[in-house]
PDB file of C-alpha atoms in Angstrom:
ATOM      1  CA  UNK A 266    -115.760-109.811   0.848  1.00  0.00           C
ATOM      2  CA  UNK A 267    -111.966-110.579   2.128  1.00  0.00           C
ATOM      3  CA  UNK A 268    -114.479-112.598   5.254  1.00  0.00           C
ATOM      4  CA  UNK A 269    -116.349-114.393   2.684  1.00  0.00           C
ATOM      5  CA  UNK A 270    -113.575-115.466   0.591  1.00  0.00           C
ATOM      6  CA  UNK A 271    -111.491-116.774   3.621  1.00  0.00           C
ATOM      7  CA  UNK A 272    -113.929-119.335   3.457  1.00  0.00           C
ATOM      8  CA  UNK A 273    -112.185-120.820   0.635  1.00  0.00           C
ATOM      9  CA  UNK A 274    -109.155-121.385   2.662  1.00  0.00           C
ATOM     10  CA  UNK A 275    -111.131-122.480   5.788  1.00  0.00           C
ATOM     11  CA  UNK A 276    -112.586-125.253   3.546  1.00  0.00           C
ATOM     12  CA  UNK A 277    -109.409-126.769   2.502  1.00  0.00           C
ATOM     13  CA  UNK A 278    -107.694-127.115   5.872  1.00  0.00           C
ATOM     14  CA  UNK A 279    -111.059-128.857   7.003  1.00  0.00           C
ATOM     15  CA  UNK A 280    -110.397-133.038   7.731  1.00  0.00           C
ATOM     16  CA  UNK A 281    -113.151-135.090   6.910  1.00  0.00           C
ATOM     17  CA  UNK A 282    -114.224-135.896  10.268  1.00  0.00           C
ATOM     18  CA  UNK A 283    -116.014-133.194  12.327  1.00  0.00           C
ATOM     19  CA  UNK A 284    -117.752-132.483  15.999  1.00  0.00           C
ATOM     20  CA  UNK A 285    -121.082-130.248  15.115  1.00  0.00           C
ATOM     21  CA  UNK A 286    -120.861-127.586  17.199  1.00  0.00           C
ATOM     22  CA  UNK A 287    -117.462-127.275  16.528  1.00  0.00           C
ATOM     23  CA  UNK A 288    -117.596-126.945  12.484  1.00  0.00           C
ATOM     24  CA  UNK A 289    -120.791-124.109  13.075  1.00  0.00           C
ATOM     25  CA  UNK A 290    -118.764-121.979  14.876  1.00  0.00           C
ATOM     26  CA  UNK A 291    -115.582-122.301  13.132  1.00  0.00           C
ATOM     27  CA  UNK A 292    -117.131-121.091  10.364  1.00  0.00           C
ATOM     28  CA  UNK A 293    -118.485-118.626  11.938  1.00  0.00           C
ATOM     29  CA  UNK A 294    -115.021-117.651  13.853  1.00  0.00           C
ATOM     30  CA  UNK A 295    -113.407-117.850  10.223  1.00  0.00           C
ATOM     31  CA  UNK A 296    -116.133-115.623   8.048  1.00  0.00           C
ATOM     32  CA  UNK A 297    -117.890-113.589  11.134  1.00  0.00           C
ATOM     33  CA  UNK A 298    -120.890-114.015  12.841  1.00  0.00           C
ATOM     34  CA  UNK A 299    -122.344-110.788  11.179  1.00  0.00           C
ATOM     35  CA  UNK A 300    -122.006-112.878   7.528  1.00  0.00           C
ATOM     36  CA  UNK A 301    -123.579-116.371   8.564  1.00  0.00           C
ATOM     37  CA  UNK A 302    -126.719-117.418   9.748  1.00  0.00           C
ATOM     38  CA  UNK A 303    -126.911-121.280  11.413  1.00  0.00           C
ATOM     39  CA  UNK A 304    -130.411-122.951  11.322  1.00  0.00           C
ATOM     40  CA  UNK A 305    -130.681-125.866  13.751  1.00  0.00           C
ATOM     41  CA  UNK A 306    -133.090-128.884  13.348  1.00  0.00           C
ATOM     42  CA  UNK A 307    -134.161-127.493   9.961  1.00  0.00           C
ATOM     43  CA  UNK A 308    -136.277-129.845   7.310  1.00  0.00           C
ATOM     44  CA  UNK A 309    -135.529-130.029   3.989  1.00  0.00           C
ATOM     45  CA  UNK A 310    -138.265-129.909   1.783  1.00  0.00           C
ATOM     46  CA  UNK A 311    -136.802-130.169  -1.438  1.00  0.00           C
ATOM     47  CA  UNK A 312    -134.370-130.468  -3.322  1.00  0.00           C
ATOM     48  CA  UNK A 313    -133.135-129.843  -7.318  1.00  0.00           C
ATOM     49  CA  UNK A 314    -129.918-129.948  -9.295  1.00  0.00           C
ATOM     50  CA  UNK A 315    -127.735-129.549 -12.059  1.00  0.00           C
ATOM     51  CA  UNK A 316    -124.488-131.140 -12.808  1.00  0.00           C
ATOM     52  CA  UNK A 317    -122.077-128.967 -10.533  1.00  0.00           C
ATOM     53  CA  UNK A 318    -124.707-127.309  -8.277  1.00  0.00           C
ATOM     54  CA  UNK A 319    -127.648-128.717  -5.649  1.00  0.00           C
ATOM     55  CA  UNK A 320    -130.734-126.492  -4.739  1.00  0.00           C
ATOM     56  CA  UNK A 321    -131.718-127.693  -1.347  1.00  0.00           C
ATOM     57  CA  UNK A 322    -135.091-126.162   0.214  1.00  0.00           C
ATOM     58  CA  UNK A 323    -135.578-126.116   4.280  1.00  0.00           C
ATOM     59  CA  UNK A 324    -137.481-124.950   6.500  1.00  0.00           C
ATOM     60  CA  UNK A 325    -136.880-123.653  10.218  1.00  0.00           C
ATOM     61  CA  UNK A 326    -137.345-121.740  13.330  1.00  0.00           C
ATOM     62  CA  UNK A 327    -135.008-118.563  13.698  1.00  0.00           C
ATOM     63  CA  UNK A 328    -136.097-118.539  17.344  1.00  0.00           C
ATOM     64  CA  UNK A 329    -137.388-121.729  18.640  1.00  0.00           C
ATOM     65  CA  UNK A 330    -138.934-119.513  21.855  1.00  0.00           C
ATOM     66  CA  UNK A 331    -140.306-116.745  19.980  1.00  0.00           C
ATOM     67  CA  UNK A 332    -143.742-116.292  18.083  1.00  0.00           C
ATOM     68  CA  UNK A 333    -142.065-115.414  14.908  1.00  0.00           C
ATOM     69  CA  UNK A 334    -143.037-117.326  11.556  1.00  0.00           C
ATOM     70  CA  UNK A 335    -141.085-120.195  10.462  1.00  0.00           C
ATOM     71  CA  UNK A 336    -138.644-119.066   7.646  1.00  0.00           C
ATOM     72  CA  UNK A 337    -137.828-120.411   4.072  1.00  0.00           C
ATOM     73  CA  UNK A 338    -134.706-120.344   2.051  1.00  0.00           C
ATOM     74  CA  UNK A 339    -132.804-122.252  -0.621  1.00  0.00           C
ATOM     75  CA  UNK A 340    -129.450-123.194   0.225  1.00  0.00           C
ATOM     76  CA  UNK A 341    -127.000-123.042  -2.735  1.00  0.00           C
ATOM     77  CA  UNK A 342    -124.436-125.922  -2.182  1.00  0.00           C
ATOM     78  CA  UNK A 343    -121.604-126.754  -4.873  1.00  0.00           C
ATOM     79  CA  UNK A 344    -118.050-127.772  -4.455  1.00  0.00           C
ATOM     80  CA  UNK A 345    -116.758-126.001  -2.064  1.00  0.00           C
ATOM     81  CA  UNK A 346    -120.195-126.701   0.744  1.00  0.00           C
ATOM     82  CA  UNK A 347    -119.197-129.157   3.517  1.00  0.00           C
ATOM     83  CA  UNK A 348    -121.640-132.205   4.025  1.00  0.00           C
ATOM     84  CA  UNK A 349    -121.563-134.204   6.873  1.00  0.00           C
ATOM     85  CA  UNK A 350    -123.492-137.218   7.637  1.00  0.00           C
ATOM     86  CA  UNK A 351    -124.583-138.337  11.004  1.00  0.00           C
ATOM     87  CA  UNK A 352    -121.774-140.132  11.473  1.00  0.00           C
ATOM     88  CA  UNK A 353    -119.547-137.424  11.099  1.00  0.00           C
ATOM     89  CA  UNK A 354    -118.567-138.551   7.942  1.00  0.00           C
ATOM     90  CA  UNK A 355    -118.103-136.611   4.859  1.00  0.00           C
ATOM     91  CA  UNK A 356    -121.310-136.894   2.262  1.00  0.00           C
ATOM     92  CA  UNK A 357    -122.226-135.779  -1.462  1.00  0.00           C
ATOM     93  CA  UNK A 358    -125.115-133.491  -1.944  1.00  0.00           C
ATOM     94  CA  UNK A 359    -126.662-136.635  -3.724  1.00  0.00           C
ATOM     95  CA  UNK A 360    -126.959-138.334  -0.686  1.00  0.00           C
ATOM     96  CA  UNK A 361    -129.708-136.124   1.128  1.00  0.00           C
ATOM     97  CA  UNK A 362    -133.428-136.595   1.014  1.00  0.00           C
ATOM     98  CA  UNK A 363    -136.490-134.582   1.568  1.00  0.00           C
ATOM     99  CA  UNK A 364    -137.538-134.876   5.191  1.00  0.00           C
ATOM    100  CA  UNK A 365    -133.935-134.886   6.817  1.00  0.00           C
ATOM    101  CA  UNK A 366    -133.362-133.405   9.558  1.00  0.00           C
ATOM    102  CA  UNK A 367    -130.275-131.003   9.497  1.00  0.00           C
ATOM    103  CA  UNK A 368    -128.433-128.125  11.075  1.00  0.00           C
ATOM    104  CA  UNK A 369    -126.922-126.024   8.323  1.00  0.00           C
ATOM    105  CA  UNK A 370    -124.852-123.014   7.962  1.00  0.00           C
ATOM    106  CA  UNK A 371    -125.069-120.409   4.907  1.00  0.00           C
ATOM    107  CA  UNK A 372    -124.268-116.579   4.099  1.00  0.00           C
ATOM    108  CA  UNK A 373    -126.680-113.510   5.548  1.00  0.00           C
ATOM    109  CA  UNK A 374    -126.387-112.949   1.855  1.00  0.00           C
ATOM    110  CA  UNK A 375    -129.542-113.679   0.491  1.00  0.00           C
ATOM    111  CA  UNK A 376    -131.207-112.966  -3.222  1.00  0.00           C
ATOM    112  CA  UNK A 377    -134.669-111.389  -3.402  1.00  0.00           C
ATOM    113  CA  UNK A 378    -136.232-114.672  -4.568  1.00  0.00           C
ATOM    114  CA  UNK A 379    -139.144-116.708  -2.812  1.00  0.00           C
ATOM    115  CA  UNK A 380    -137.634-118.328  -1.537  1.00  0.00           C
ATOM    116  CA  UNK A 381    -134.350-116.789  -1.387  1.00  0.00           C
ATOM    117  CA  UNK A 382    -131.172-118.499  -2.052  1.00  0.00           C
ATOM    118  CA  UNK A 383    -128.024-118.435   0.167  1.00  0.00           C
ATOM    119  CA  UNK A 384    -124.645-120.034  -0.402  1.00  0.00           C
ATOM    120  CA  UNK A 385    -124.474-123.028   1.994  1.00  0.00           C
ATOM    121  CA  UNK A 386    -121.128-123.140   3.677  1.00  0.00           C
ATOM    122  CA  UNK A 387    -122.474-126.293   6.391  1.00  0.00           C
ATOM    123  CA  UNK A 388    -124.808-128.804   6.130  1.00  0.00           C
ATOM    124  CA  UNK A 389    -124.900-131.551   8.651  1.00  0.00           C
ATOM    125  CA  UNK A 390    -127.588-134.260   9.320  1.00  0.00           C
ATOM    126  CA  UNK A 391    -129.074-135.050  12.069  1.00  0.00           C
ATOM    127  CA  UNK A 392    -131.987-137.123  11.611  1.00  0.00           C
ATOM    128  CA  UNK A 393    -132.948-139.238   8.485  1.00  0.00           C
ATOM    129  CA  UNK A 394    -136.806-139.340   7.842  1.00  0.00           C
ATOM    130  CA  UNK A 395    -139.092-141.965   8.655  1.00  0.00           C
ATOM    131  CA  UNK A 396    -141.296-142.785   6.124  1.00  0.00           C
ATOM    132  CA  UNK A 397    -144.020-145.141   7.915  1.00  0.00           C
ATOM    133  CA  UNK A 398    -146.444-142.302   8.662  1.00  0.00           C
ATOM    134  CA  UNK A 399    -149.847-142.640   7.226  1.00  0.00           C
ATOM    135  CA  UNK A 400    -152.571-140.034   6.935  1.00  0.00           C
ATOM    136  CA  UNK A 401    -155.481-140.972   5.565  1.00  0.00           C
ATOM    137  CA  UNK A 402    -157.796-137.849   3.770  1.00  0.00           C
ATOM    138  CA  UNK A 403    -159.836-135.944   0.758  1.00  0.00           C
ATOM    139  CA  UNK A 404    -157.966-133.784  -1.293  1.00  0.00           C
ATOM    140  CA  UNK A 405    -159.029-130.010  -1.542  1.00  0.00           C
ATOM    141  CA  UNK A 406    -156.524-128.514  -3.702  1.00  0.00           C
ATOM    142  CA  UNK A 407    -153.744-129.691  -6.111  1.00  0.00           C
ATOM    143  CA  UNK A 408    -150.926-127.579  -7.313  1.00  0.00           C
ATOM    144  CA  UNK A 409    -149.080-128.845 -10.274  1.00  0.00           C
ATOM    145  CA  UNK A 410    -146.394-126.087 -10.606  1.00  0.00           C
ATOM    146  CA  UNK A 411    -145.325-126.687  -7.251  1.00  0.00           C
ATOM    147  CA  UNK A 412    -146.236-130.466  -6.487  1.00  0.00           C
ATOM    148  CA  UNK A 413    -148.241-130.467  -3.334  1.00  0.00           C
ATOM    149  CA  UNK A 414    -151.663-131.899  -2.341  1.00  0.00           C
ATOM    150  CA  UNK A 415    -153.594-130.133   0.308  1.00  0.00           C
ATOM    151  CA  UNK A 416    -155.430-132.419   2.316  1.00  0.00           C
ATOM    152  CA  UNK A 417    -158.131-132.725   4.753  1.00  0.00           C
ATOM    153  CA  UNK A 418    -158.683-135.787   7.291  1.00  0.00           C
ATOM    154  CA  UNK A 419    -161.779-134.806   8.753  1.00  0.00           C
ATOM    155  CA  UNK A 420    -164.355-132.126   8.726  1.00  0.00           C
ATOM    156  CA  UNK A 421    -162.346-129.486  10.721  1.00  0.00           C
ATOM    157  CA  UNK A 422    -160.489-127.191   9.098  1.00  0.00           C
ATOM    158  CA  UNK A 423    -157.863-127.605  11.653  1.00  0.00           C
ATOM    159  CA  UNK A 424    -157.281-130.702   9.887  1.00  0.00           C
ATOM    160  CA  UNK A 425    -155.630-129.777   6.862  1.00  0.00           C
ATOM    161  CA  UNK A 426    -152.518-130.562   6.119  1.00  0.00           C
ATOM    162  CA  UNK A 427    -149.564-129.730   3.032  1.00  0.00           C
ATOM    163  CA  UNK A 428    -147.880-132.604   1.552  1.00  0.00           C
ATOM    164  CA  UNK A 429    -145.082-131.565  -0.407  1.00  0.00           C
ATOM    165  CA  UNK A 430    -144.627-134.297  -2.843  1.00  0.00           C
ATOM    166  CA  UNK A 431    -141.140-136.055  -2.932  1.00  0.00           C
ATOM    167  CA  UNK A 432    -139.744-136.198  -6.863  1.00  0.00           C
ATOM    168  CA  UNK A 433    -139.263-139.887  -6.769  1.00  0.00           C
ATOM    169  CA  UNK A 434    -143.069-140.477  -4.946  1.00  0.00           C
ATOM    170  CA  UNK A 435    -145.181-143.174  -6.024  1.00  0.00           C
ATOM    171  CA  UNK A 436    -148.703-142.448  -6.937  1.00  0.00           C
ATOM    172  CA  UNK A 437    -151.083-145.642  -7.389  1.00  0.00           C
ATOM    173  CA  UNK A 438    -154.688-145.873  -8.706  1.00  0.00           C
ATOM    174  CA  UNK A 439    -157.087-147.569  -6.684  1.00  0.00           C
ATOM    175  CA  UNK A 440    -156.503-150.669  -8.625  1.00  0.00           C
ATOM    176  CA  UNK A 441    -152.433-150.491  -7.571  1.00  0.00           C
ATOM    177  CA  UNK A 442    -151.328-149.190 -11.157  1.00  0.00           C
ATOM    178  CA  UNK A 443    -148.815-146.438 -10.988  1.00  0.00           C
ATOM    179  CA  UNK A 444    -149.849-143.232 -11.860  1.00  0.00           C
ATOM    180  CA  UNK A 445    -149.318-139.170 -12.608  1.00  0.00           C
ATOM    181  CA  UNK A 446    -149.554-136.418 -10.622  1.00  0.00           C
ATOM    182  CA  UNK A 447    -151.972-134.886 -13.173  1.00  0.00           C
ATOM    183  CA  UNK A 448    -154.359-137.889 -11.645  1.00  0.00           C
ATOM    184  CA  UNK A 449    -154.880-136.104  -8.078  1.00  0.00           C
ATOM    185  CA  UNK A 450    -157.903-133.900  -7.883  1.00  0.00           C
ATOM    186  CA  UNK A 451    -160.099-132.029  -5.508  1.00  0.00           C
ATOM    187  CA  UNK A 452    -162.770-134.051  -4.255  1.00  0.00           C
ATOM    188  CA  UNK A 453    -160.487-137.849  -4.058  1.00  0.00           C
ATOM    189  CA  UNK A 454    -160.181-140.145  -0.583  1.00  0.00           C
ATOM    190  CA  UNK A 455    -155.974-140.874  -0.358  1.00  0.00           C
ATOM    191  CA  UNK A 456    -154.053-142.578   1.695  1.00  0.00           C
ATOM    192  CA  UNK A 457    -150.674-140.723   2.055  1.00  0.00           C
ATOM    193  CA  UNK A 458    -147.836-142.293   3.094  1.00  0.00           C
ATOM    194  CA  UNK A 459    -145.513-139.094   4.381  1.00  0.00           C
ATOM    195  CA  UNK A 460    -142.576-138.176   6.173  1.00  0.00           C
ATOM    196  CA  UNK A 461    -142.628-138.213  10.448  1.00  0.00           C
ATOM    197  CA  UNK A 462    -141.531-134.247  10.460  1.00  0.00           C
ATOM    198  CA  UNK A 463    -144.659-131.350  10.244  1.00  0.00           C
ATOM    199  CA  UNK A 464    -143.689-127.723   9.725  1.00  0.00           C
ATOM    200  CA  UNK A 465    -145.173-125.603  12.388  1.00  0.00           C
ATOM    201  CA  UNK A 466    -146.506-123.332   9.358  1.00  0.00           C
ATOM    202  CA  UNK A 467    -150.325-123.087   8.934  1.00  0.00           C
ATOM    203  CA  UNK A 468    -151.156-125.188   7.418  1.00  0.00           C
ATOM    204  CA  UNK A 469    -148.244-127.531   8.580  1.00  0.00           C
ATOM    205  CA  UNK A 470    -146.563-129.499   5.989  1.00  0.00           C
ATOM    206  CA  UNK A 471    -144.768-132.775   5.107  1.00  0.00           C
ATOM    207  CA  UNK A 472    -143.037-134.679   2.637  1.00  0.00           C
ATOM    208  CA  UNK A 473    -145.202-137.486   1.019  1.00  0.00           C
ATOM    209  CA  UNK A 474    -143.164-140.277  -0.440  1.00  0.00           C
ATOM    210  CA  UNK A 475    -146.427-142.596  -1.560  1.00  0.00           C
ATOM    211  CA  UNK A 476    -150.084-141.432  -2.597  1.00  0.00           C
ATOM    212  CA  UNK A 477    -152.623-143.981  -3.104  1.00  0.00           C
ATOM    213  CA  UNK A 478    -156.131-143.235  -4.053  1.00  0.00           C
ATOM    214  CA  UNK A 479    -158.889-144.501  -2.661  1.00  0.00           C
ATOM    215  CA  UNK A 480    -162.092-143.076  -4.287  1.00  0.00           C
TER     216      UNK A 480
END
């Protein structure tokens, strides 16, 4: 706990610009490497929040070499998390988006949750997304609890793909008009405008900022 807490003290001797590398294993030099875990090029796929606190999904390779399953966890960030832009500079939670690319740093500490939840100690960006990717498919499933489309673009099954949609996505009618979630079903032709990252998960996934329907 005394590691964990010197955190605190870490954070407020920290200036507001930083090198990477540098910041990950300060932190890791300040709290030990046995309490934090660093995830590098990880994607956020969502993110939720409440007036002091930001809930920010990602996804990532523990071992980029290795076989092993891409992992899943929720980093808790509040006051007291470091952002940093790609500039170096220092950012609010506010500023990042679903699809960025980031390299992040958060406690071994986990809850029991799926996904689970970690205090965030790090967050840096590295990439923004691009959003001019188009895939153009029929949807096979719909899940309104979690918002995501599954889609398929042709007639192989290795085809399918997960879009994860964005909170702020736009979702036209065939006619242009803007529309609900609620409106995509199994069975419709969409055009899905979607982020440039894809998960190596099976089936891999993406971040879809625009959904237009077809037929």
């Amino acid at each position: 706990m005394d590691n964990i807490n010197n955190f605190n003290t870490f954070n407020a001797s920290l200036n507001d610009e930083f090198n990477n590398t540098d910041t990950l294993q300060d932190i890791n030099a300040f709290i030990g490497n046995d309490f934090v875990i660093n995830a590098f090029n990880a994607v956020i796929q969502n993110i939720s929040s409440n007036r002091t606190t930001s809930f920010i999904t990602i996804s990532y390779d523990e071992c980029v070499r290795c076989n092993n399953r891409e992992k899943t966890v929720t980093l808790i960030a509040d006051r007291d998390t470091i952002i940093i832009g790609q500039r170096g500079n220092s950012i609010s939670a506010d500023e990042l988006q679903p699809g960025m690319i980031i390299n992040a740093s958060f406690s071994a500490a986990m809850t029991r949750s799926i996904p689970p939840q970690s205090q965030a100690f790090v967050i840096q960006v590295v990439n923004r997304p691009s959003m001019n990717n188009t895939t153009v498919g029929r949807i096979i499933n719909t899940d309104s609890t979690n918002l995501f489309i599954t889609v398929m673009t042709n007639s192989n099954l290795s085809s399918v793909i997960r879009f994860n949609v964005a909170p702020n996505a736009v979702i036209l009618t065939p006619f242009g008009r803007s529309t609900r979630f609620s409106s995509l079903v199994p069975g419709m032709r969409v055009r899905v405008t979607h982020a440039a990252f894809m998960t190596m998960s099976i089936p891999p996934q993406t971040t879809a900022y625009r959904i237009q329907i077809l037929r």
